[in-house]
mmCIF file of C-alpha atoms and ligand atoms in Angstrom:
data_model
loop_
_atom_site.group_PDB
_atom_site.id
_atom_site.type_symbol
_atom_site.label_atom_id
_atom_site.label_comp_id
_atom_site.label_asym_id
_atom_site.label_seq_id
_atom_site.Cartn_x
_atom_site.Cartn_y
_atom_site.Cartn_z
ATOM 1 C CA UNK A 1 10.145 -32.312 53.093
ATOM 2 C CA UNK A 2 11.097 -35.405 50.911
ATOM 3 C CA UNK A 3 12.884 -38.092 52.167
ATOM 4 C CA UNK A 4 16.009 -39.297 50.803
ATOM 5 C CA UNK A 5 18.733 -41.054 52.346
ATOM 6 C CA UNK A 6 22.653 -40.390 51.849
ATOM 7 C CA UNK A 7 24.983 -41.594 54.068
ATOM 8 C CA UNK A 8 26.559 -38.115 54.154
ATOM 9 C CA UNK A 9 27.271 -36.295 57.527
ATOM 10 C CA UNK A 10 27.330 -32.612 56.339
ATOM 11 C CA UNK A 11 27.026 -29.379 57.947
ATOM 12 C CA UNK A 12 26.866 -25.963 57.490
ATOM 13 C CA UNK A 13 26.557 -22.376 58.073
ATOM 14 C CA UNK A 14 24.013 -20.537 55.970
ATOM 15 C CA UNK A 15 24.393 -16.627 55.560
ATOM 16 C CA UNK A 16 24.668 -13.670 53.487
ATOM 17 C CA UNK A 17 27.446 -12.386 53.570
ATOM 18 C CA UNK A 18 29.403 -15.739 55.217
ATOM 19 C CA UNK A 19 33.133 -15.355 53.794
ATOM 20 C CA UNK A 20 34.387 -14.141 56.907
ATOM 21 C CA UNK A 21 32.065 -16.940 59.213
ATOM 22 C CA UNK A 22 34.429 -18.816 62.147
ATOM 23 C CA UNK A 23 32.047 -21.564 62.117
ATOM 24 C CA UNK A 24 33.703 -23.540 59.894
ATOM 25 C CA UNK A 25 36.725 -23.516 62.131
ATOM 26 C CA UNK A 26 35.107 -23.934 64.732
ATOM 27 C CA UNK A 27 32.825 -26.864 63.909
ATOM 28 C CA UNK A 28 35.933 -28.573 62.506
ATOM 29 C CA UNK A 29 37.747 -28.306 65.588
ATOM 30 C CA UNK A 30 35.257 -29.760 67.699
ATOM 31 C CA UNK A 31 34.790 -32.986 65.210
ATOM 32 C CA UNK A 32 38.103 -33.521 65.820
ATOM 33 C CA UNK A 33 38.179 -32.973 68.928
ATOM 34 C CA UNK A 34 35.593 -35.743 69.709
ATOM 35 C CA UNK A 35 36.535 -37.832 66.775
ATOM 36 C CA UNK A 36 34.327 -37.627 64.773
ATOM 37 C CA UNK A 37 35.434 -38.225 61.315
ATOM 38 C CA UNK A 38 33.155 -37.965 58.703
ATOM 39 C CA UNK A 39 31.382 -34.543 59.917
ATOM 40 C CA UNK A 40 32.343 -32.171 57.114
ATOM 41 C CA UNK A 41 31.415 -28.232 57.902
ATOM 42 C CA UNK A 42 31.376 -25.480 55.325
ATOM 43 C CA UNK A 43 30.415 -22.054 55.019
ATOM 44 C CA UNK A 44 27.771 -21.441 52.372
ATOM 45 C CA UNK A 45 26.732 -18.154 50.970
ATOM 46 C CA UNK A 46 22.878 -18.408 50.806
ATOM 47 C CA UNK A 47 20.632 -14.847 50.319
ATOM 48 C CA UNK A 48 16.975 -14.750 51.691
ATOM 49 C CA UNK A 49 15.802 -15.387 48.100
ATOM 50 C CA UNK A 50 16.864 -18.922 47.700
ATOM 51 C CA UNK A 51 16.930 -20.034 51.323
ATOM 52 C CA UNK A 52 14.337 -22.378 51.321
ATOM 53 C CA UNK A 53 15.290 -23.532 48.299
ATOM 54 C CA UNK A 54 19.224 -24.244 49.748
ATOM 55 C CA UNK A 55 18.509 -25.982 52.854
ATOM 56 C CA UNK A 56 16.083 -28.449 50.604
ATOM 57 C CA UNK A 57 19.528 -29.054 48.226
ATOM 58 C CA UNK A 58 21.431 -29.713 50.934
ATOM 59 C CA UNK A 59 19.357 -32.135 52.317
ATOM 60 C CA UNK A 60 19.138 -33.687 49.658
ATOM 61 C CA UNK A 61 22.823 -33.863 48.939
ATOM 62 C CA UNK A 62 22.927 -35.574 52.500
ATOM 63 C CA UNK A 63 22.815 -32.886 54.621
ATOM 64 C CA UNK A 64 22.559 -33.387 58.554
ATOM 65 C CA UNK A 65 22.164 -29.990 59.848
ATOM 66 C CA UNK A 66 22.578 -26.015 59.496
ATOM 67 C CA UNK A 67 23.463 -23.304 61.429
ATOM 68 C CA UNK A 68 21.958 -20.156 60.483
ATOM 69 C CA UNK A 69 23.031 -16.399 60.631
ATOM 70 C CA UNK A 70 22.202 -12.860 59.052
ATOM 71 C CA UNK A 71 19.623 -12.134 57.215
ATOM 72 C CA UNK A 72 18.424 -15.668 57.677
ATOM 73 C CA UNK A 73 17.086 -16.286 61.550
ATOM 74 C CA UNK A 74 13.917 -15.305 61.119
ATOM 75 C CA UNK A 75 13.289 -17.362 57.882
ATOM 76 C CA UNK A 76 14.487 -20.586 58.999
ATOM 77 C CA UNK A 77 11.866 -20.101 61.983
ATOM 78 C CA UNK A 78 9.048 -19.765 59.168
ATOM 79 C CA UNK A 79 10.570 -22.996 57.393
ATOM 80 C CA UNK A 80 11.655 -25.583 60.465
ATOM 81 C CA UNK A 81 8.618 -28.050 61.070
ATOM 82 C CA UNK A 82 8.922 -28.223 64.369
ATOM 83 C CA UNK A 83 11.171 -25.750 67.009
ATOM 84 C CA UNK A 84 11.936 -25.657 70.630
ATOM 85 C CA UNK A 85 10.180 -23.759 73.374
ATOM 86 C CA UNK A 86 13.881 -21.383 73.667
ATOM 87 C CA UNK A 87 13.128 -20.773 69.409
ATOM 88 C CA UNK A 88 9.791 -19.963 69.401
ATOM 89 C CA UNK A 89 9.695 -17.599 72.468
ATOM 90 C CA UNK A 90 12.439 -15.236 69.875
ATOM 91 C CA UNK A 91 11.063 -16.052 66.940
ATOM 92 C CA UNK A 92 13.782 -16.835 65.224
ATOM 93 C CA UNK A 93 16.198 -19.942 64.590
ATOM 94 C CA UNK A 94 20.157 -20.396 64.285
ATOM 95 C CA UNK A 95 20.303 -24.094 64.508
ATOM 96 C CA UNK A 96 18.801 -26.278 61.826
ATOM 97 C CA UNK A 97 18.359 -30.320 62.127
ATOM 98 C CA UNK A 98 16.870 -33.299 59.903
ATOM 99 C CA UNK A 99 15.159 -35.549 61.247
ATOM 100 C CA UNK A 100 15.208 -39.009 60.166
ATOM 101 C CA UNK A 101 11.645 -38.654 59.104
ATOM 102 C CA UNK A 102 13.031 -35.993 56.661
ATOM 103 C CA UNK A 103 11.044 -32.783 58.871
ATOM 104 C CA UNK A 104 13.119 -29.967 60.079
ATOM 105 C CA UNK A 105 13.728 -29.023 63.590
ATOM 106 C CA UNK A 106 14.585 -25.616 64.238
ATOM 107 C CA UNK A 107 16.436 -24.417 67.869
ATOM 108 C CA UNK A 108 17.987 -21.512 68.912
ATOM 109 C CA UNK A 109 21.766 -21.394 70.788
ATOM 110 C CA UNK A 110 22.396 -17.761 71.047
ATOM 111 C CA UNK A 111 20.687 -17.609 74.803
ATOM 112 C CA UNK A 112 22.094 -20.106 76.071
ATOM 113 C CA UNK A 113 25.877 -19.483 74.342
ATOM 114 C CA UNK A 114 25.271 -16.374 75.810
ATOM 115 C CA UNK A 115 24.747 -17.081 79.338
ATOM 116 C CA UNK A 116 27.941 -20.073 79.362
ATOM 117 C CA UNK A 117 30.035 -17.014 78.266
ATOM 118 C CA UNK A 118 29.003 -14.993 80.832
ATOM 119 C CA UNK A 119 28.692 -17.487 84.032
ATOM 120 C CA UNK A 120 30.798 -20.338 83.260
ATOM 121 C CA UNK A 121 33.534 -18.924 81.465
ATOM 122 C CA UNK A 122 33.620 -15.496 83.028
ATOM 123 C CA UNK A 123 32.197 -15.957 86.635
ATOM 124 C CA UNK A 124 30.038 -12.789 85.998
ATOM 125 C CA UNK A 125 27.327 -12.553 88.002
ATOM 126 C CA UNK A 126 23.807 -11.699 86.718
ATOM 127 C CA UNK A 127 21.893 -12.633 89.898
ATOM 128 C CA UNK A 128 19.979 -9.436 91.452
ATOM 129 C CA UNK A 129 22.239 -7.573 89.535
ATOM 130 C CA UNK A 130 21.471 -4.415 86.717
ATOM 131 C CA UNK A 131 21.811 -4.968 83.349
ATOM 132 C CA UNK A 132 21.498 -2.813 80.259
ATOM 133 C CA UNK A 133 21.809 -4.254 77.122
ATOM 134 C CA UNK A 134 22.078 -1.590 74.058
ATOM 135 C CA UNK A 135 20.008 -2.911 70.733
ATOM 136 C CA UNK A 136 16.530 -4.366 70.486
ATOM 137 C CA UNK A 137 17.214 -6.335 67.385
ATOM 138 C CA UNK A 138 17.710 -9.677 66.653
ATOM 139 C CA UNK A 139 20.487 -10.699 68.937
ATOM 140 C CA UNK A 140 18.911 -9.016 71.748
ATOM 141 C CA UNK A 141 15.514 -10.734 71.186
ATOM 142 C CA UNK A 142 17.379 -14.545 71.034
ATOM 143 C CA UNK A 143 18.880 -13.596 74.612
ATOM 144 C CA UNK A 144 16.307 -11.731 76.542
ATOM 145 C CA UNK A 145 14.968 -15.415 77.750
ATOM 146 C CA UNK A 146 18.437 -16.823 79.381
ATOM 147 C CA UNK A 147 19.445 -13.758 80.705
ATOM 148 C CA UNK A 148 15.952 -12.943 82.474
ATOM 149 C CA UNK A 149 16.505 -16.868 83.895
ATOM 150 C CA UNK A 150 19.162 -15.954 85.623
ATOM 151 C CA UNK A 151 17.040 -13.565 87.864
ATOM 152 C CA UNK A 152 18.800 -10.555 87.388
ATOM 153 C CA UNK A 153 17.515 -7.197 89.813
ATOM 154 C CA UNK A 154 16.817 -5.252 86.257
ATOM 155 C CA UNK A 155 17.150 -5.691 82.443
ATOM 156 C CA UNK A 156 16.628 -2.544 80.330
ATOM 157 C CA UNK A 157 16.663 -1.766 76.810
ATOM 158 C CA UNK A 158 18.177 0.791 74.641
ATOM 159 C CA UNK A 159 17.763 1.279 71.221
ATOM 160 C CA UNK A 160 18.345 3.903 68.719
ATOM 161 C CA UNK A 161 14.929 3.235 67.168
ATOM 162 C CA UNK A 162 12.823 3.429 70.950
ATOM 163 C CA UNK A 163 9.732 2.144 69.829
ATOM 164 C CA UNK A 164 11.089 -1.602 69.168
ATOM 165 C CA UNK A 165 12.990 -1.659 72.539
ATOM 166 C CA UNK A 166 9.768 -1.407 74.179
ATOM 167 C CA UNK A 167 8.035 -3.771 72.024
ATOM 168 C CA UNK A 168 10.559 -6.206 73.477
ATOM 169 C CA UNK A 169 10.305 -5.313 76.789
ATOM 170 C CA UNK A 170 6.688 -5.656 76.694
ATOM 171 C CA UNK A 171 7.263 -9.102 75.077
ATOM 172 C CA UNK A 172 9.209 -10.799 77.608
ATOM 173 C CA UNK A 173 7.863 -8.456 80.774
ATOM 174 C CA UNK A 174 6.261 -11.960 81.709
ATOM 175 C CA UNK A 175 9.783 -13.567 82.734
ATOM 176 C CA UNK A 176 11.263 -10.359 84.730
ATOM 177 C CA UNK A 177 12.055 -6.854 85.419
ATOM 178 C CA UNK A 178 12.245 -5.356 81.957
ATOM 179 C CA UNK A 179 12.445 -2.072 81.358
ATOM 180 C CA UNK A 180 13.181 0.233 77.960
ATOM 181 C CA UNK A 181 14.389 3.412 76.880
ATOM 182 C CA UNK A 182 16.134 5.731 74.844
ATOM 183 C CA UNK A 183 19.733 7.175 75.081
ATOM 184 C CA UNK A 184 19.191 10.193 75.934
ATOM 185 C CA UNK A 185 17.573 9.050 79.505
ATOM 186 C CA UNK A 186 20.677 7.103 80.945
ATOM 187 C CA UNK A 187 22.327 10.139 82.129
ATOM 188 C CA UNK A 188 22.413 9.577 85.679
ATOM 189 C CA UNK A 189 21.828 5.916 86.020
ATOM 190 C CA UNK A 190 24.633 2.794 86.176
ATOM 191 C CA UNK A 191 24.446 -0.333 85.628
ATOM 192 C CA UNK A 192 26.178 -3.752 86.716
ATOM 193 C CA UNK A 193 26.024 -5.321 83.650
ATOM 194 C CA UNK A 194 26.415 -3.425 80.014
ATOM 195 C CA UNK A 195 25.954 -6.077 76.857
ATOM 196 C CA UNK A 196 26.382 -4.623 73.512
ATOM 197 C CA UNK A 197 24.245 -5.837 71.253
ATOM 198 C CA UNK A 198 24.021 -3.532 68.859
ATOM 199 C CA UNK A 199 25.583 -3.829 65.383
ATOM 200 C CA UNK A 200 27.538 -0.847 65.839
ATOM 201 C CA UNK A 201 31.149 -2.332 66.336
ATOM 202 C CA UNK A 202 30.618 -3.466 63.226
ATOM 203 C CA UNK A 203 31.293 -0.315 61.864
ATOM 204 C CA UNK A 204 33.728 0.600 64.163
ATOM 205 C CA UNK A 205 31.012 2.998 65.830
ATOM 206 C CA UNK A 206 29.706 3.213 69.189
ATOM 207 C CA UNK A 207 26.569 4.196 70.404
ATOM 208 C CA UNK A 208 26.118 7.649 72.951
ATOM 209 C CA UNK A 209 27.118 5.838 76.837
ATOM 210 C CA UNK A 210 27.286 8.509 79.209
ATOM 211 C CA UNK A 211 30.561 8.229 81.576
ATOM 212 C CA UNK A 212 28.482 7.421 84.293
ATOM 213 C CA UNK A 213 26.915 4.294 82.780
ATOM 214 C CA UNK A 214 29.232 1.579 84.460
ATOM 215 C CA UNK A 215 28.593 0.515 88.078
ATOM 216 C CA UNK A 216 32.044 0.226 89.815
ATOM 217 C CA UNK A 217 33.044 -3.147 89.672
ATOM 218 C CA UNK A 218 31.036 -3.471 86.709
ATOM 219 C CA UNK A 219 31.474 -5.549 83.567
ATOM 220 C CA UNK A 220 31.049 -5.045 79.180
ATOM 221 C CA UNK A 221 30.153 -7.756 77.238
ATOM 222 C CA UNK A 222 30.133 -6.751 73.272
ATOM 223 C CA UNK A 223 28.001 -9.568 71.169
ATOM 224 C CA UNK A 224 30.458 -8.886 68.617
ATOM 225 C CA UNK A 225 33.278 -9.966 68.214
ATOM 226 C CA UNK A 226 36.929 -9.124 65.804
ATOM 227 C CA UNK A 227 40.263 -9.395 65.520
ATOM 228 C CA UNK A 228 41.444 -6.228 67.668
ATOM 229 C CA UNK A 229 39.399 -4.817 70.421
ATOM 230 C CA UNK A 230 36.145 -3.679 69.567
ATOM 231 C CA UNK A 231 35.142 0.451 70.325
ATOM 232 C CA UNK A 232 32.975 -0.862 73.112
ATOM 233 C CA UNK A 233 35.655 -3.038 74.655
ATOM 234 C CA UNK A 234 37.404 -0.001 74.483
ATOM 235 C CA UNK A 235 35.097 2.190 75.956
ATOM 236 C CA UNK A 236 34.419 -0.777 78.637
ATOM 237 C CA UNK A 237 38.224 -0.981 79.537
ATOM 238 C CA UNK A 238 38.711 3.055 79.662
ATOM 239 C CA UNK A 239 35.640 2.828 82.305
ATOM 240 C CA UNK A 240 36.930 0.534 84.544
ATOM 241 C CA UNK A 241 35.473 -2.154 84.123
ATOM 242 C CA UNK A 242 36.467 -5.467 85.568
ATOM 243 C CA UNK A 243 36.157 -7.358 82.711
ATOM 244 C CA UNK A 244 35.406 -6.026 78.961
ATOM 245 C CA UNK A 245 35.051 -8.643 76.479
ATOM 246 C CA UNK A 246 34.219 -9.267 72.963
ATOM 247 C CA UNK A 247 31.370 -12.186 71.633
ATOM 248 C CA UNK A 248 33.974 -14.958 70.544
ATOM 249 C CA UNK A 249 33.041 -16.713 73.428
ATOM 250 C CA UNK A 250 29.492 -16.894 73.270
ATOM 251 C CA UNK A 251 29.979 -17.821 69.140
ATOM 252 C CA UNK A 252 31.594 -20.964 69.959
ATOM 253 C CA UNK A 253 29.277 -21.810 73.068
ATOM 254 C CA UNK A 254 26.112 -21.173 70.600
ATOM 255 C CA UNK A 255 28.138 -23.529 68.170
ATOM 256 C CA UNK A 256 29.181 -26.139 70.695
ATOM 257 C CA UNK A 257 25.345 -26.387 71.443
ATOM 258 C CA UNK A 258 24.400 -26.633 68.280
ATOM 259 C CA UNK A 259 26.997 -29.673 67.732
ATOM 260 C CA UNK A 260 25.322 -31.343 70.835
ATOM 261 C CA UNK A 261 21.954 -30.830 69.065
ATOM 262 C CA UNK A 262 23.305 -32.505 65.972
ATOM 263 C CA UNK A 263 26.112 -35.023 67.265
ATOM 264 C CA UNK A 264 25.092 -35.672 71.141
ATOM 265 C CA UNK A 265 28.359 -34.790 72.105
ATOM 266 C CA UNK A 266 29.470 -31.977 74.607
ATOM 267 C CA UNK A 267 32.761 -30.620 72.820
ATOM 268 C CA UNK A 268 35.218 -29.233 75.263
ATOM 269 C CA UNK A 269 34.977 -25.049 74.768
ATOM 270 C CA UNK A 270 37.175 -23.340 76.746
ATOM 271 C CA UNK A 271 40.964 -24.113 75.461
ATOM 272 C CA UNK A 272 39.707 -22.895 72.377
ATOM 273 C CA UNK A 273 38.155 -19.735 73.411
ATOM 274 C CA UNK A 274 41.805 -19.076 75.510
ATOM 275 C CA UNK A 275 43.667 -20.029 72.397
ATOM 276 C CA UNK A 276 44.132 -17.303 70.453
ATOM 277 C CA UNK A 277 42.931 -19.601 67.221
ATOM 278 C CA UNK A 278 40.336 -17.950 67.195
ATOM 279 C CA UNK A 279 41.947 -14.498 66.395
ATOM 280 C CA UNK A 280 43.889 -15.546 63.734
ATOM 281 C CA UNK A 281 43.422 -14.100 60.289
ATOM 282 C CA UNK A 282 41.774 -16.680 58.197
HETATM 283 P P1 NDP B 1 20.115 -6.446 63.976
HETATM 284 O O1 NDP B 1 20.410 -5.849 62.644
HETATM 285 O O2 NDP B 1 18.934 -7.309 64.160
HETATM 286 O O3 NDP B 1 19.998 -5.262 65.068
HETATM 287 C C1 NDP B 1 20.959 -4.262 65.108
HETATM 288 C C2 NDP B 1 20.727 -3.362 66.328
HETATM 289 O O4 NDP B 1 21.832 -2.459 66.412
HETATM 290 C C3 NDP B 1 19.463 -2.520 66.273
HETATM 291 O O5 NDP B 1 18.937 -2.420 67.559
HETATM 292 C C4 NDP B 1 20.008 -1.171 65.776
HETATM 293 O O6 NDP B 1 19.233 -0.076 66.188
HETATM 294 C C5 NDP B 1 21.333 -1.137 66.472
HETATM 295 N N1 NDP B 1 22.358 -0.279 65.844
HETATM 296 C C6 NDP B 1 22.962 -0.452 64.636
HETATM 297 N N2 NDP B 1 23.887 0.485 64.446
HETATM 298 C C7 NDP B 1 23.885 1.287 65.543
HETATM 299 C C8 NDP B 1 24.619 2.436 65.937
HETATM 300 N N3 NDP B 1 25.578 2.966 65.150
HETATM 301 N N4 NDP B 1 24.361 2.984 67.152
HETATM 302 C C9 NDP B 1 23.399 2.470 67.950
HETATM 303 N N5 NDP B 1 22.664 1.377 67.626
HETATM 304 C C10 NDP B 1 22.906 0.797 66.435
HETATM 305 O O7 NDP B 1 21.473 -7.213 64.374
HETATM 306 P P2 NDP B 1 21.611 -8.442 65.390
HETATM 307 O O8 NDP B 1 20.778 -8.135 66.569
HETATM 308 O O9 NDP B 1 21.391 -9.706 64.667
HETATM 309 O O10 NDP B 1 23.177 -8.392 65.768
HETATM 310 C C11 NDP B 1 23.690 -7.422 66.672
HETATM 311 C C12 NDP B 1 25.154 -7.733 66.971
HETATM 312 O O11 NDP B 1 25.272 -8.970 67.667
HETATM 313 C C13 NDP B 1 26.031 -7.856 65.728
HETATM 314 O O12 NDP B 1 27.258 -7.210 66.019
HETATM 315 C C14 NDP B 1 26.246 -9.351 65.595
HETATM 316 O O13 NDP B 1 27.469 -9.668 64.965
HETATM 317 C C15 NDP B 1 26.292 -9.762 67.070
HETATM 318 N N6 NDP B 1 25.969 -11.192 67.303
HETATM 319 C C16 NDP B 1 26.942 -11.971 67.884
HETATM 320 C C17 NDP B 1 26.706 -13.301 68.159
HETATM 321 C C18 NDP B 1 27.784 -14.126 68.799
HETATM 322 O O14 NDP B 1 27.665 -15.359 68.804
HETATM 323 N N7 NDP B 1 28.804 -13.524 69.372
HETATM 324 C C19 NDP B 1 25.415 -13.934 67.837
HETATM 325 C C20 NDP B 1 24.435 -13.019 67.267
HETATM 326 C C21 NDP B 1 24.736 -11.699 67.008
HETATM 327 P P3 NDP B 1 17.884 0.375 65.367
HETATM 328 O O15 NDP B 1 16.829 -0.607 65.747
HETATM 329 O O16 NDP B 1 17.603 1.741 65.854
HETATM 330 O O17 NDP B 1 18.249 0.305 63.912
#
């Protein structure tokens, strides 16, 4: 990439769509939060077509660093110069840098946000125990590698579409007990764990769980994440399930390790995940 310098600290959140992104709010919380005043942090609709060309605008208007979402992961793998071991084992980015030698270094939060959600926040335990996670798309690729590191008994894979959840399993068999399947085969097993990652709550849908699915004790973790209870939080809390959750927690995590990546500064996390900014209409 071309140099140029501009004493500019700007951020932001590439996607398509991005009105409804809480990064901005986010991001803007945690600059203030550590005081850091001249971080600016917007949301900027940017479609596959003209990524490459956006994120070389932005740097040259002074940009500092990006976050990237839907449809653009995958692409700002292809474009960073150089990404971490956590990026390149998924394949796909979410947190952009510049260096000051004007390359691009490309990492990859949603793991590890992820996994803070879970064990720090939560006090869920993934150790020897089963967990199922429904999807085998994007999401599910960028946290097979943190959850597997936490040495749980069993992770398996469901996906509408069988074939890609075991090309995943078989991707990341090297790091742990991964298994795969289709829906129709978890009558009559249960599982410790249930993370939805599948982009079903987005459309208010749920995928096929038999009633059996939920260990006792057990917990639901939905990736995504809304203003009222998603239809797998619902379904989580109707099976008794210790804890059912939505993704808001693992959003900011993934964003307060992206600002760390950028700024070298832990923000503090949890008060904002308990406040209920979060869930506020924007
Ligand atoms: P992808 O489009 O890459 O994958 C979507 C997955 O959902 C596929 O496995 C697809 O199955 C499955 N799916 C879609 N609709 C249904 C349905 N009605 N029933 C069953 N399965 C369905 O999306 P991502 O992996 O990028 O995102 C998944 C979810 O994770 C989204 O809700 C997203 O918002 C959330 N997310 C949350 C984050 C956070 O920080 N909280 C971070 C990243 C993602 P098939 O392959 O058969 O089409």
């Amino acid at each position: 990439m071309v140099a140029k310098h501009i004493n500019e600290q700007r951020y932001a959140v590439f996607g398509h769509p991005i009105k409804h992104s809480l990064s901005p709010r986010i991001h803007r919380h945690f600059a203030e939060q550590t005081g850091q005043k001249a971080m600016s942090y917007t949301a900027i609709d940017v479609p596959a077509e003209t990524f490459k060309a956006a994120v070389t605008d932005f740097y040259n208007q002074g940009g500092k660093g990006l976050n990237c979402t839907v449809p653009l992961k995958e692409l700002a793998y292809d474009f960073a110069d150089d990404v971490s071991a956590r990026a390149q084992r998924c394949g796909a980015v979410n947190t952009l840098m510049f260096k000051d030698d004007g390359s691009l270094y490309g990492d990859n939060t949603d793991g590890i946000g992820l996994i803070r959600d879970l064990t720090v926040n939560l006090n869920i335990p993934i150790q020897d125990r089963t967990v199922l996670i429904l999807g085998a798309g994007g999401a599910t690729r960028g946290i097979l590698e943190m959850l597997l590191n936490e040495t749980p008994k069993q992770v398996c894979i469901v996906n509408r579409t069988q074939s890609k959840a075991h090309d995943l399993a078989e991707l990341f068999a090297g790091l742990g007990y991964v298994t795969a399947s289709g829906y129709q085969e978890l009558n009559q097993q249960s599982f410790d764990l249930i993370i939805n990652a599948t982009a079903a709550s987005l459309h208010g849908d749920l995928p096929p769980l038999p009633n059996t699915l939920l260990a006792d004790n057990g917990y639901c973790y939905d990736l995504a994440y809304a203003l009222e209870p998603t239809p797998f939080v619902k379904w989580g809390i109707e099976h008794g399930a210790d804890i059912s959750v939505d993704g808001i927690g693992m959003l900011v995590e993934q964003a307060a390790e992206a600002f760390y990546i950028w700024r070298g500064v832990y923000p503090e996390t949890r008060l904002l995940i308990e406040s209920n900014l979060l869930k506020q209409k924007q």
